[in-house]
Short mmCIF file of C-alpha atoms in Angstrom, two decimals:
data_model
loop_
_atom_site.label_atom_id
_atom_site.label_comp_id
_atom_site.label_asym_id
_atom_site.label_seq_id
_atom_site.Cartn_x
_atom_site.Cartn_y
_atom_site.Cartn_z
CA UNK A 1 29.46 127.65 161.60
CA UNK A 2 31.29 124.41 162.15
CA UNK A 3 30.00 122.02 159.51
CA UNK A 4 31.09 119.20 157.25
CA UNK A 5 29.20 117.85 154.22
CA UNK A 6 27.27 114.58 154.41
CA UNK A 7 25.08 114.33 151.36
CA UNK A 8 23.14 116.23 148.76
CA UNK A 9 20.09 114.40 147.64
CA UNK A 10 18.88 113.40 144.19
CA UNK A 11 17.54 116.89 143.63
CA UNK A 12 21.06 118.23 143.22
CA UNK A 13 21.84 115.94 140.30
CA UNK A 14 18.74 116.80 138.35
CA UNK A 15 18.27 119.75 136.00
CA UNK A 16 21.92 120.64 135.44
CA UNK A 17 22.26 119.19 131.94
CA UNK A 18 20.53 122.24 130.46
CA UNK A 19 18.86 124.30 133.20
CA UNK A 20 16.33 126.83 132.05
CA UNK A 21 16.45 129.88 134.30
CA UNK A 22 13.13 131.64 134.46
CA UNK A 23 12.89 135.17 135.77
CA UNK A 24 12.36 133.78 139.21
CA UNK A 25 12.98 134.54 142.87
CA UNK A 26 14.21 132.01 145.41
CA UNK A 27 13.10 133.02 148.92
CA UNK A 28 15.46 131.66 151.57
CA UNK A 29 15.08 131.80 155.34
CA UNK A 30 18.23 132.35 157.39
CA UNK A 31 18.94 132.29 161.11
CA UNK A 32 20.81 135.37 162.31
CA UNK A 33 22.86 135.75 159.12
CA UNK A 34 24.48 132.32 159.16
CA UNK A 35 24.08 131.01 155.60
CA UNK A 36 24.01 134.47 154.04
CA UNK A 37 27.22 135.53 155.79
CA UNK A 38 29.23 132.55 154.62
CA UNK A 39 27.89 132.82 151.08
CA UNK A 40 28.68 136.53 150.86
CA UNK A 41 32.15 136.09 152.33
CA UNK A 42 33.01 133.31 149.90
CA UNK A 43 31.79 135.25 146.87
CA UNK A 44 29.24 132.56 146.07
CA UNK A 45 26.43 135.10 145.75
CA UNK A 46 28.07 136.67 142.71
CA UNK A 47 26.51 136.16 139.26
CA UNK A 48 23.32 134.50 140.43
CA UNK A 49 21.10 133.58 137.46
CA UNK A 50 17.99 134.21 139.56
CA UNK A 51 16.94 136.63 142.30
CA UNK A 52 17.69 135.57 145.88
CA UNK A 53 15.41 137.02 148.57
CA UNK A 54 16.64 136.64 152.16
CA UNK A 55 14.35 136.45 155.20
CA UNK A 56 15.96 136.45 158.66
CA UNK A 57 14.55 134.57 161.65
CA UNK A 58 15.70 134.33 165.26
CA UNK A 59 15.44 130.54 165.29
CA UNK A 60 14.09 127.54 163.41
CA UNK A 61 10.46 127.49 164.62
CA UNK A 62 9.32 130.75 162.93
CA UNK A 63 11.38 129.89 159.83
CA UNK A 64 9.59 126.57 159.45
CA UNK A 65 6.24 128.21 160.12
CA UNK A 66 6.95 130.70 157.33
CA UNK A 67 7.73 127.77 155.04
CA UNK A 68 4.46 126.11 156.06
CA UNK A 69 2.64 129.32 155.15
CA UNK A 70 4.36 129.48 151.75
CA UNK A 71 6.30 132.67 152.53
CA UNK A 72 9.72 131.12 151.86
CA UNK A 73 10.98 128.35 149.61
CA UNK A 74 13.90 127.03 151.66
CA UNK A 75 15.96 127.54 154.79
CA UNK A 76 18.54 125.95 157.09
CA UNK A 77 17.44 124.40 160.40
CA UNK A 78 18.67 121.88 162.93
CA UNK A 79 17.56 118.27 163.08
CA UNK A 80 15.43 118.57 166.22
CA UNK A 81 13.10 121.41 165.06
CA UNK A 82 12.80 119.81 161.62
CA UNK A 83 11.72 116.52 163.18
CA UNK A 84 8.99 118.25 165.19
CA UNK A 85 7.80 120.27 162.16
CA UNK A 86 7.57 117.26 159.85
CA UNK A 87 5.69 115.33 162.53
CA UNK A 88 3.26 118.26 162.69
CA UNK A 89 2.63 118.04 158.94
CA UNK A 90 5.20 120.32 157.32
CA UNK A 91 5.14 119.64 153.56
CA UNK A 92 8.89 119.85 152.94
CA UNK A 93 12.04 117.77 152.54
CA UNK A 94 15.69 118.07 153.50
CA UNK A 95 17.78 118.54 150.35
CA UNK A 96 21.21 118.92 151.98
CA UNK A 97 22.52 117.59 155.28
CA UNK A 98 25.66 118.71 157.09
CA UNK A 99 27.18 117.84 160.44
CA UNK A 100 26.95 120.77 162.83
CA UNK A 101 29.06 121.28 165.95
CA UNK A 102 28.10 124.85 166.84
CA UNK A 103 25.76 124.01 169.74
CA UNK A 104 26.93 124.49 173.32
CA UNK A 105 25.84 124.64 176.93
CA UNK A 106 27.31 127.76 178.51
CA UNK A 107 27.46 129.18 182.03
CA UNK A 108 28.25 132.65 183.27
CA UNK A 109 31.86 133.66 183.83
CA UNK A 110 32.94 132.60 187.31
CA UNK A 111 30.04 130.18 187.71
CA UNK A 112 30.49 127.50 190.38
CA UNK A 113 29.09 124.98 187.86
CA UNK A 114 31.94 123.13 186.13
CA UNK A 115 30.26 120.02 184.74
CA UNK A 116 26.94 118.96 183.23
CA UNK A 117 26.31 116.75 186.25
CA UNK A 118 26.26 119.88 188.42
CA UNK A 119 23.25 121.21 186.48
CA UNK A 120 20.96 119.00 188.57
CA UNK A 121 18.53 121.30 190.37
CA UNK A 122 19.56 124.29 188.21
CA UNK A 123 17.81 126.47 185.62
CA UNK A 124 18.71 126.02 181.93
CA UNK A 125 17.45 128.53 179.35
CA UNK A 126 16.92 127.30 175.79
CA UNK A 127 14.49 127.42 172.89
CA UNK A 128 11.89 124.68 173.21
CA UNK A 129 12.28 121.98 170.57
CA UNK A 130 15.52 123.49 169.25
CA UNK A 131 18.91 121.93 168.62
CA UNK A 132 20.01 123.61 171.85
CA UNK A 133 17.22 121.89 173.75
CA UNK A 134 18.25 118.59 172.18
CA UNK A 135 21.90 119.11 173.16
CA UNK A 136 20.88 119.75 176.77
CA UNK A 137 18.82 116.56 176.88
CA UNK A 138 21.67 114.51 175.39
CA UNK A 139 24.29 115.95 177.72
CA UNK A 140 22.11 115.47 180.80
CA UNK A 141 21.43 111.87 179.88
CA UNK A 142 25.12 111.15 179.37
CA UNK A 143 25.91 112.75 182.74
CA UNK A 144 23.27 110.62 184.46
CA UNK A 145 20.98 113.56 185.24
CA UNK A 146 17.24 113.07 184.78
CA UNK A 147 15.84 116.02 182.78
CA UNK A 148 13.15 116.27 185.45
CA UNK A 149 15.88 117.29 187.88
CA UNK A 150 16.50 120.55 186.02
CA UNK A 151 14.21 123.51 185.42
CA UNK A 152 14.06 124.37 181.73
CA UNK A 153 13.28 128.02 181.00
CA UNK A 154 12.01 128.31 177.44
CA UNK A 155 12.70 131.62 175.72
CA UNK A 156 14.29 133.08 172.58
CA UNK A 157 18.03 132.60 171.87
CA UNK A 158 18.85 136.30 172.38
CA UNK A 159 16.85 136.54 175.60
CA UNK A 160 18.44 133.34 176.94
CA UNK A 161 21.96 134.78 176.94
CA UNK A 162 20.67 138.07 178.35
CA UNK A 163 18.97 136.29 181.25
CA UNK A 164 22.20 134.35 181.88
CA UNK A 165 24.12 137.63 182.16
CA UNK A 166 21.52 138.94 184.61
CA UNK A 167 21.68 135.81 186.77
CA UNK A 168 18.15 134.70 186.00
CA UNK A 169 19.29 131.22 184.91
CA UNK A 170 22.31 129.06 185.66
CA UNK A 171 23.08 127.90 182.11
CA UNK A 172 22.03 128.35 178.49
CA UNK A 173 21.94 125.67 175.79
CA UNK A 174 22.16 127.42 172.44
CA UNK A 175 24.01 127.60 169.12
CA UNK A 176 26.14 129.90 166.99
CA UNK A 177 26.38 132.84 166.75
CA UNK A 178 24.90 133.14 170.28
CA UNK A 179 27.64 130.96 171.79
CA UNK A 180 30.35 133.26 170.49
CA UNK A 181 28.41 136.39 171.47
CA UNK A 182 28.33 135.15 175.06
CA UNK A 183 31.91 133.87 175.26
CA UNK A 184 33.47 136.94 173.59
CA UNK A 185 31.27 139.66 175.04
CA UNK A 186 30.55 138.34 178.54
CA UNK A 187 33.24 135.75 179.11
CA UNK A 188 30.74 132.90 179.33
CA UNK A 189 32.27 129.45 179.75
CA UNK A 190 31.41 126.30 177.79
CA UNK A 191 30.35 123.18 179.70
CA UNK A 192 29.63 120.99 176.67
CA UNK A 193 29.52 121.57 172.95
CA UNK A 194 28.86 119.99 169.59
CA UNK A 195 32.29 118.41 169.40
CA UNK A 196 31.00 115.80 171.83
CA UNK A 197 27.37 115.98 170.68
CA UNK A 198 27.37 116.65 166.91
CA UNK A 199 24.02 117.39 165.33
CA UNK A 200 22.74 117.57 161.78
CA UNK A 201 21.82 120.77 160.01
CA UNK A 202 19.48 120.58 157.04
CA UNK A 203 18.76 122.82 154.11
CA UNK A 204 15.03 122.28 153.83
CA UNK A 205 12.81 123.14 150.88
CA UNK A 206 9.05 123.05 150.55
CA UNK A 207 7.70 120.41 148.20
CA UNK A 208 6.13 123.18 146.14
CA UNK A 209 9.55 124.79 145.64
CA UNK A 210 11.17 121.42 144.90
CA UNK A 211 8.65 120.98 142.12
CA UNK A 212 8.68 124.50 140.69
CA UNK A 213 12.22 125.77 141.42
CA UNK A 214 14.36 122.67 141.04
CA UNK A 215 17.17 124.38 139.11
CA UNK A 216 17.36 127.30 141.52
CA UNK A 217 17.49 125.02 144.55
CA UNK A 218 20.14 122.82 142.99
CA UNK A 219 22.32 125.84 142.17
CA UNK A 220 21.85 127.39 145.63
CA UNK A 221 22.73 124.12 147.35
CA UNK A 222 25.94 123.76 145.37
CA UNK A 223 26.94 127.34 146.20
CA UNK A 224 26.27 126.77 149.92
CA UNK A 225 28.28 123.53 149.89
CA UNK A 226 31.26 125.24 148.23
CA UNK A 227 31.09 128.19 150.65
CA UNK A 228 31.11 125.92 153.68
CA UNK A 229 34.02 123.91 152.28
CA UNK A 230 36.00 127.11 151.82
CA UNK A 231 35.20 128.18 155.38
CA UNK A 232 36.44 124.88 156.80
CA UNK A 233 39.61 124.93 154.72
CA UNK A 234 40.61 128.43 155.81
CA UNK A 235 41.61 129.57 159.28
CA UNK A 236 41.93 132.66 161.46
CA UNK A 237 38.38 133.29 162.65
CA UNK A 238 35.37 131.52 164.08
CA UNK A 239 33.74 131.33 160.67
CA UNK A 240 36.88 130.14 158.93
CA UNK A 241 38.31 133.19 157.21
CA UNK A 242 38.59 136.93 157.68
CA UNK A 243 36.19 138.02 154.96
CA UNK A 244 33.52 135.81 156.46
CA UNK A 245 34.06 137.40 159.86
CA UNK A 246 33.40 140.79 158.29
CA UNK A 247 30.23 139.52 156.65
CA UNK A 248 29.16 137.82 159.87
CA UNK A 249 29.54 141.04 161.82
CA UNK A 250 27.40 142.88 159.27
CA UNK A 251 24.71 140.20 159.25
CA UNK A 252 24.62 139.60 162.99
CA UNK A 253 25.29 143.03 164.43
CA UNK A 254 28.57 142.31 166.22
CA UNK A 255 32.06 143.65 165.91
CA UNK A 256 34.39 141.89 163.50
CA UNK A 257 36.58 140.63 166.35
CA UNK A 258 33.52 138.91 167.83
CA UNK A 259 32.39 137.12 164.69
#
């Protein structure tokens, strides 16, 4: 993931003077191994004073729904799906915000489409209400293309890249690790990415968890922040360092050279 820290909210300051660790479990939702991979690779999951239970989701919508149902305490999502979920009544708050540049609009290798403007009249696969969807809307607007001029095909992130390979759509607007899967495995080409359209990624926690697991959330957030800083400081792989690439390949089901 390509991130940089913005802020950690008041929650992170509280409870560290003399935290009392109960025999507790912090249930965290993750999208295709992202947060877990970087934490494992950095060693930040060592010596946890509480139990960490991971739950993997294909994208933000089911993760946030699980949080709404009380199945998980926290999880990382993009700004667009979080906005929709909060508007729909999600009882949760963002406790850490980071800039995220891992979104991209991709086209098939050898595609005649070489600019966002050329997407007018074409089919774009994405996840409805996702950060990928938001990127597509932003890029189209900047290119002077009315979103009504394109045909959005709403599907899952994995199916979107598969349909692109099969020629069912002309472009896909998605995020990591799906961008790298497509570029490394199929030679997909990037039309626009998060470098030009940075988004925000949030670690979100339910208000129930914020109230009952404040120390655990504060500790987890600090570990995630340190892991991401280490990933940015290092070099040599998409995720920042070689050990993270190995963890990414385990978590995401790709070869180490593709992580």
